[in-house]
Amino acid sequence: MQLDGMHHITMITGDAPRNVAFYADVLGLRLVKKTVNFDAPEAYHLYYGDEQGSPGTILTWFEFAGARPSRPGAGMIHTIELGVPTAASLDFWESRLRDAGVAVERTDAPALRLADPDGLALELVPAVEGNAPLQAAHPDVPAEHAITGVEGARAYVASDVSRDEALLTDTLGFVRTGAGAYRVDGPTRSFRWSYDLHPERGVEGSGTVHHIAWHSADADHVAWRERAAAAGMLVTPVIDRDYFDAIYFRQPQGVLFEVATTSPGFAVDEDPAHLGEELRLPTQHEALRPQLERLLTPLESPRRVREAVR
Ligand code: ZN
């Protein structure tokens, strides 16, 4: 039983239209689902990814409109690494992002550092060898440079970068690659996970990360739940999130972990050719559609807008 890398990472945005413009237009990801927070349906939950909405490419946002600016602190992810095909792709992105008015910084890693409109730190990095390029199509982003998936994430911890080492390695099957640095190697994808010391407490709000989900084969999901519980984690029951099943637990470093299944995926309630175009509501909230459609800021899929004016 192996986790197949990362499934998705979920953040908070204070402005859904600005979030869509940045991720689905500037970065060229595909908006693959426009739904609401199942636990608070008056707010959007937006999903972006590759053409198919594959696990390993998914970034999601809850919108808390007007959420106050925030800062990551101990127990919170502070940087997300997005893959690009080659080191030469960083030149393309440096120029594209500057043209879009986004401040960028080159590092020796090599990487291109930037912040999204909510202040979330992103790094574009050459993709991990062996990770297949899972890309979205965008007319202004050639496939030789398009984002290939999420390659890694880094979190802050207050003191001991090794506090959760037993959980990560013995229970979840991560491989330790250095002090507070790990890799989770699955059947199809690898993901880098590491910690940096930062004793200050964070402030949750727009631009912070809410949780990270690891990718489980459908058949293994219940066994992952049992394994995490046996390691002393307080694990939720299996929750049906319509597009995958999920379990959650807060791990010893304070980061909220989820384990999510492959199935049924984002095409379960939309034509794969038109993902993310209509507001999808879970069955339990469908009766609220008229109110929600009045309440939620209208959001158009940038792809649908492009196709309409073509
Ligand atoms: Zn999640």
CSV table of C-alpha atoms and ligand atoms in Angstrom, one decimal:
chain,number,residue,atom,x,y,z
A,1,MET,CA,0.0,0.0,0.0
A,2,GLN,CA,1.5,3.3,-1.1
A,3,LEU,CA,0.3,6.8,-1.3
A,4,ASP,CA,0.5,8.1,-4.9
A,5,GLY,CA,1.9,11.4,-4.0
A,6,MET,CA,-0.3,14.4,-3.4
A,7,HIS,CA,-4.0,14.6,-4.4
A,8,HIS,CA,-4.8,18.3,-3.8
A,9,ILE,CA,-3.9,21.3,-1.7
A,10,THR,CA,-6.6,23.7,-0.4
A,11,MET,CA,-6.2,27.4,0.3
A,12,ILE,CA,-8.3,30.4,1.3
A,13,THR,CA,-8.8,33.3,-1.1
A,14,GLY,CA,-10.5,36.7,-0.3
A,15,ASP,CA,-11.5,37.2,-3.9
A,16,ALA,CA,-12.7,34.4,-6.2
A,17,PRO,CA,-12.8,36.4,-9.5
A,18,ARG,CA,-9.2,37.5,-9.0
A,19,ASN,CA,-8.3,34.0,-8.1
A,20,VAL,CA,-9.8,32.6,-11.3
A,21,ALA,CA,-8.1,35.3,-13.4
A,22,PHE,CA,-4.7,34.4,-11.9
A,23,TYR,CA,-4.8,30.6,-11.9
A,24,ALA,CA,-6.9,29.9,-15.0
A,25,ASP,CA,-5.6,32.7,-17.1
A,26,VAL,CA,-2.1,33.9,-16.0
A,27,LEU,CA,-0.9,30.5,-14.9
A,28,GLY,CA,-2.9,28.6,-17.5
A,29,LEU,CA,-4.4,25.9,-15.3
A,30,ARG,CA,-7.9,24.6,-16.0
A,31,LEU,CA,-10.7,25.5,-13.8
A,32,VAL,CA,-12.1,22.0,-13.3
A,33,LYS,CA,-14.8,22.5,-10.8
A,34,LYS,CA,-16.9,25.5,-9.6
A,35,THR,CA,-18.8,24.4,-6.5
A,36,VAL,CA,-19.4,25.6,-2.9
A,37,ASN,CA,-17.8,24.7,0.4
A,38,PHE,CA,-19.8,21.7,1.4
A,39,ASP,CA,-19.6,22.7,5.0
A,40,ALA,CA,-20.5,26.4,4.4
A,41,PRO,CA,-22.4,26.5,1.0
A,42,GLU,CA,-22.6,30.3,0.8
A,43,ALA,CA,-18.9,30.4,-0.2
A,44,TYR,CA,-17.3,29.1,-3.4
A,45,HIS,CA,-15.0,26.2,-3.6
A,46,LEU,CA,-12.9,26.4,-6.8
A,47,TYR,CA,-10.7,23.6,-8.2
A,48,TYR,CA,-7.9,23.9,-10.8
A,49,GLY,CA,-5.8,21.3,-12.4
A,50,ASP,CA,-4.7,19.7,-15.7
A,51,GLU,CA,-7.2,18.9,-18.5
A,52,GLN,CA,-8.6,15.9,-16.7
A,53,GLY,CA,-8.5,17.3,-13.2
A,54,SER,CA,-5.9,14.6,-12.3
A,55,PRO,CA,-4.9,14.0,-8.7
A,56,GLY,CA,-1.4,15.5,-8.2
A,57,THR,CA,-2.3,18.7,-10.2
A,58,ILE,CA,-5.2,19.9,-8.1
A,59,LEU,CA,-5.1,23.3,-6.2
A,60,THR,CA,-8.4,24.4,-4.6
A,61,TRP,CA,-9.6,27.5,-2.9
A,62,PHE,CA,-12.4,28.3,-0.4
A,63,GLU,CA,-13.5,31.9,-0.9
A,64,PHE,CA,-14.0,33.9,2.2
A,65,ALA,CA,-14.9,37.1,0.5
A,66,GLY,CA,-12.9,40.0,2.0
A,67,ALA,CA,-10.9,37.6,4.3
A,68,ARG,CA,-8.3,39.6,6.1
A,69,PRO,CA,-4.7,39.4,4.9
A,70,SER,CA,-2.8,36.7,6.7
A,71,ARG,CA,0.6,35.1,7.2
A,72,PRO,CA,1.7,31.5,7.4
A,73,GLY,CA,3.2,30.4,10.7
A,74,ALA,CA,4.1,27.2,12.6
A,75,GLY,CA,2.0,24.3,11.4
A,76,MET,CA,1.1,25.9,8.1
A,77,ILE,CA,2.3,25.3,4.6
A,78,HIS,CA,4.1,28.4,3.4
A,79,THR,CA,5.2,27.6,-0.2
A,80,ILE,CA,3.9,25.4,-3.0
A,81,GLU,CA,6.1,24.2,-5.8
A,82,LEU,CA,4.6,23.9,-9.3
A,83,GLY,CA,6.5,21.9,-11.9
A,84,VAL,CA,7.4,23.2,-15.4
A,85,PRO,CA,8.9,21.0,-18.1
A,86,THR,CA,12.5,22.3,-18.1
A,87,ALA,CA,14.8,25.0,-16.5
A,88,ALA,CA,14.4,26.9,-19.8
A,89,SER,CA,10.6,27.2,-19.1
A,90,LEU,CA,11.5,29.5,-16.2
A,91,ASP,CA,12.5,32.2,-18.8
A,92,PHE,CA,9.1,31.9,-20.4
A,93,TRP,CA,7.3,32.3,-17.1
A,94,GLU,CA,9.5,35.1,-15.9
A,95,SER,CA,8.6,37.1,-19.0
A,96,ARG,CA,4.9,36.1,-18.9
A,97,LEU,CA,4.5,36.9,-15.3
A,98,ARG,CA,6.3,40.2,-15.5
A,99,ASP,CA,4.0,41.1,-18.4
A,100,ALA,CA,1.0,40.3,-16.2
A,101,GLY,CA,2.4,42.7,-13.5
A,102,VAL,CA,3.5,39.9,-11.2
A,103,ALA,CA,6.8,40.4,-9.3
A,104,VAL,CA,9.1,37.4,-9.7
A,105,GLU,CA,12.5,36.5,-8.3
A,106,ARG,CA,14.9,33.9,-9.8
A,107,THR,CA,16.7,31.7,-7.3
A,108,ASP,CA,19.7,29.4,-7.8
A,109,ALA,CA,17.6,26.3,-7.1
A,110,PRO,CA,16.7,27.0,-10.0
A,111,ALA,CA,13.3,28.3,-9.4
A,112,LEU,CA,11.1,31.3,-10.0
A,113,ARG,CA,9.5,32.7,-6.8
A,114,LEU,CA,6.3,34.7,-6.9
A,115,ALA,CA,3.2,35.4,-4.8
A,116,ASP,CA,-0.3,34.9,-6.0
A,117,PRO,CA,-2.8,37.9,-5.6
A,118,ASP,CA,-3.6,36.8,-2.0
A,119,GLY,CA,0.1,36.7,-1.1
A,120,LEU,CA,0.5,32.9,-1.2
A,121,ALA,CA,4.1,32.0,-2.1
A,122,LEU,CA,4.6,29.8,-5.2
A,123,GLU,CA,7.7,28.5,-6.8
A,124,LEU,CA,7.9,27.3,-10.4
A,125,VAL,CA,10.5,24.5,-10.5
A,126,PRO,CA,11.7,22.0,-13.1
A,127,ALA,CA,9.5,18.9,-12.7
A,128,VAL,CA,10.7,16.0,-10.6
A,129,GLU,CA,12.1,13.3,-12.9
A,130,GLY,CA,9.5,10.5,-13.4
A,131,ASN,CA,6.5,12.7,-12.8
A,132,ALA,CA,4.5,12.6,-16.1
A,133,PRO,CA,3.6,16.1,-17.3
A,134,LEU,CA,-0.1,16.6,-16.4
A,135,GLN,CA,-0.9,19.8,-18.2
A,136,ALA,CA,-3.8,22.1,-19.1
A,137,ALA,CA,-4.3,23.6,-22.5
A,138,HIS,CA,-4.1,27.4,-22.7
A,139,PRO,CA,-3.8,29.3,-26.0
A,140,ASP,CA,-0.9,31.5,-24.7
A,141,VAL,CA,1.0,28.9,-22.8
A,142,PRO,CA,2.8,26.4,-25.1
A,143,ALA,CA,3.0,22.8,-23.8
A,144,GLU,CA,6.8,23.0,-23.7
A,145,HIS,CA,6.4,25.4,-20.8
A,146,ALA,CA,3.0,24.7,-19.3
A,147,ILE,CA,2.7,23.7,-15.6
A,148,THR,CA,3.1,20.0,-15.2
A,149,GLY,CA,1.6,19.4,-11.7
A,150,VAL,CA,2.4,20.1,-8.1
A,151,GLU,CA,5.8,19.0,-7.2
A,152,GLY,CA,6.2,19.8,-3.6
A,153,ALA,CA,5.2,21.9,-0.6
A,154,ARG,CA,7.0,23.3,2.4
A,155,ALA,CA,5.6,24.1,5.9
A,156,TYR,CA,6.7,26.0,8.9
A,157,VAL,CA,7.3,24.3,12.3
A,158,ALA,CA,7.9,26.0,15.6
A,159,SER,CA,10.9,24.0,16.9
A,160,ASP,CA,11.5,20.3,16.0
A,161,VAL,CA,11.5,19.5,12.3
A,162,SER,CA,11.5,15.8,13.1
A,163,ARG,CA,8.6,15.7,15.4
A,164,ASP,CA,6.3,13.8,13.0
A,165,GLU,CA,9.0,11.6,11.4
A,166,ALA,CA,7.6,8.3,12.7
A,167,LEU,CA,4.2,9.2,11.3
A,168,LEU,CA,5.5,10.2,7.9
A,169,THR,CA,7.9,7.3,7.4
A,170,ASP,CA,6.5,4.3,9.4
A,171,THR,CA,2.8,5.1,9.0
A,172,LEU,CA,2.5,7.0,5.7
A,173,GLY,CA,5.5,5.5,3.8
A,174,PHE,CA,7.3,8.7,3.1
A,175,VAL,CA,11.1,8.5,2.5
A,176,ARG,CA,13.3,10.8,4.6
A,177,THR,CA,15.7,12.7,2.3
A,178,GLY,CA,17.3,15.0,5.0
A,179,ALA,CA,16.5,16.8,8.2
A,180,GLY,CA,12.8,17.6,8.1
A,181,ALA,CA,12.7,16.7,4.4
A,182,TYR,CA,10.8,13.9,2.8
A,183,ARG,CA,9.6,12.4,-0.5
A,184,VAL,CA,6.5,10.4,-1.0
A,185,ASP,CA,7.0,8.1,-4.0
A,186,GLY,CA,3.8,6.5,-5.3
A,187,PRO,CA,3.2,4.2,-8.3
A,188,THR,CA,2.8,7.1,-10.6
A,189,ARG,CA,3.9,10.3,-8.9
A,190,SER,CA,6.4,11.6,-6.4
A,191,PHE,CA,6.0,14.7,-4.1
A,192,ARG,CA,8.5,16.6,-1.9
A,193,TRP,CA,7.4,17.5,1.6
A,194,SER,CA,9.6,19.5,4.0
A,195,TYR,CA,9.8,21.8,7.0
A,196,ASP,CA,11.4,25.1,7.8
A,197,LEU,CA,11.8,26.5,11.3
A,198,HIS,CA,9.7,29.5,12.0
A,199,PRO,CA,8.5,29.9,15.6
A,200,GLU,CA,6.0,32.7,15.1
A,201,ARG,CA,2.3,31.8,15.0
A,202,GLY,CA,0.5,32.2,11.7
A,203,VAL,CA,-2.7,34.1,11.0
A,204,GLU,CA,-5.2,32.2,8.9
A,205,GLY,CA,-6.9,34.2,6.2
A,206,SER,CA,-6.6,35.0,2.5
A,207,GLY,CA,-3.4,33.5,1.1
A,208,THR,CA,-2.9,30.8,3.6
A,209,VAL,CA,-3.2,27.0,3.1
A,210,HIS,CA,-6.0,25.1,4.8
A,211,HIS,CA,-4.9,21.5,4.2
A,212,ILE,CA,-3.0,19.1,2.0
A,213,ALA,CA,-4.5,15.8,0.7
A,214,TRP,CA,-2.5,12.7,-0.1
A,215,HIS,CA,-3.6,10.4,-2.9
A,216,SER,CA,-4.9,7.0,-2.0
A,217,ALA,CA,-6.0,4.2,-4.3
A,218,ASP,CA,-9.7,3.7,-3.8
A,219,ALA,CA,-9.2,0.2,-2.4
A,220,ASP,CA,-6.7,1.3,0.2
A,221,HIS,CA,-8.6,4.2,1.6
A,222,VAL,CA,-10.1,2.5,4.7
A,223,ALA,CA,-6.8,0.9,5.4
A,224,TRP,CA,-5.1,4.3,5.5
A,225,ARG,CA,-7.7,5.4,7.9
A,226,GLU,CA,-7.0,2.4,10.2
A,227,ARG,CA,-3.3,2.9,9.9
A,228,ALA,CA,-3.5,6.6,10.9
A,229,ALA,CA,-5.8,5.8,13.8
A,230,ALA,CA,-3.4,3.1,15.0
A,231,ALA,CA,-0.6,5.7,15.0
A,232,GLY,CA,-2.7,7.7,17.4
A,233,MET,CA,-4.2,10.2,15.0
A,234,LEU,CA,-7.8,11.4,15.6
A,235,VAL,CA,-9.2,10.6,12.2
A,236,THR,CA,-12.6,11.6,10.9
A,237,PRO,CA,-14.9,9.0,9.4
A,238,VAL,CA,-14.8,8.6,5.6
A,239,ILE,CA,-16.5,11.7,4.2
A,240,ASP,CA,-18.1,11.7,0.7
A,241,ARG,CA,-16.8,14.9,-1.1
A,242,ASP,CA,-18.7,14.0,-4.3
A,243,TYR,CA,-15.4,14.0,-6.4
A,244,PHE,CA,-13.5,11.8,-4.0
A,245,ASP,CA,-13.8,10.2,-0.5
A,246,ALA,CA,-11.8,11.9,2.2
A,247,ILE,CA,-10.5,11.4,5.7
A,248,TYR,CA,-8.8,14.2,7.8
A,249,PHE,CA,-6.5,14.3,10.8
A,250,ARG,CA,-4.3,17.0,12.3
A,251,GLN,CA,-0.8,15.6,12.4
A,252,PRO,CA,1.8,16.3,15.1
A,253,GLN,CA,3.4,19.4,13.4
A,254,GLY,CA,-0.1,21.0,13.3
A,255,VAL,CA,-0.7,20.6,9.6
A,256,LEU,CA,-4.2,19.3,8.6
A,257,PHE,CA,-3.7,16.2,6.5
A,258,GLU,CA,-6.4,14.6,4.3
A,259,VAL,CA,-6.2,11.3,2.4
A,260,ALA,CA,-8.4,11.4,-0.7
A,261,THR,CA,-9.3,8.7,-3.2
A,262,THR,CA,-8.9,8.7,-7.0
A,263,SER,CA,-12.6,8.1,-7.7
A,264,PRO,CA,-15.0,9.2,-8.9
A,265,GLY,CA,-13.2,12.3,-10.1
A,266,PHE,CA,-14.3,15.6,-11.5
A,267,ALA,CA,-16.1,14.2,-14.6
A,268,VAL,CA,-18.7,12.5,-12.3
A,269,ASP,CA,-21.2,15.4,-12.7
A,270,GLU,CA,-20.0,17.3,-15.8
A,271,ASP,CA,-19.1,16.6,-19.4
A,272,PRO,CA,-15.2,16.3,-19.4
A,273,ALA,CA,-15.2,18.8,-22.3
A,274,HIS,CA,-16.9,21.4,-20.1
A,275,LEU,CA,-15.5,21.0,-16.6
A,276,GLY,CA,-15.8,24.0,-14.4
A,277,GLU,CA,-18.3,25.9,-16.5
A,278,GLU,CA,-21.5,25.5,-14.4
A,279,LEU,CA,-22.0,25.9,-10.7
A,280,ARG,CA,-22.2,22.4,-9.4
A,281,LEU,CA,-23.8,21.8,-6.0
A,282,PRO,CA,-23.7,18.7,-3.9
A,283,THR,CA,-27.1,17.0,-3.6
A,284,GLN,CA,-27.6,18.1,0.0
A,285,HIS,CA,-27.4,21.8,-1.1
A,286,GLU,CA,-29.1,21.6,-4.5
A,287,ALA,CA,-32.3,23.1,-2.9
A,288,LEU,CA,-30.3,26.2,-2.1
A,289,ARG,CA,-29.4,26.9,-5.7
A,290,PRO,CA,-31.6,29.9,-6.3
A,291,GLN,CA,-30.3,31.7,-3.2
A,292,LEU,CA,-26.7,30.7,-3.8
A,293,GLU,CA,-26.8,31.9,-7.4
A,294,ARG,CA,-28.0,35.3,-6.2
A,295,LEU,CA,-25.5,35.4,-3.3
A,296,LEU,CA,-22.3,34.2,-5.0
A,297,THR,CA,-20.3,36.6,-7.2
A,298,PRO,CA,-20.8,35.5,-10.8
A,299,LEU,CA,-17.7,33.7,-12.1
A,300,GLU,CA,-17.1,32.7,-15.7
A,301,SER,CA,-14.7,30.0,-16.7
A,302,PRO,CA,-11.9,31.9,-18.6
A,303,ARG,CA,-11.9,29.0,-21.1
A,304,ARG,CA,-15.6,29.5,-21.9
A,305,VAL,CA,-15.1,33.2,-22.3
A,306,ARG,CA,-12.1,32.6,-24.7
A,307,GLU,CA,-14.2,30.1,-26.7
A,308,ALA,CA,-17.1,32.5,-26.9
A,309,VAL,CA,-15.1,35.3,-28.5
A,310,ARG,CA,-13.0,33.1,-30.8
B,1,ZN,ZN,-9.3,18.6,0.7
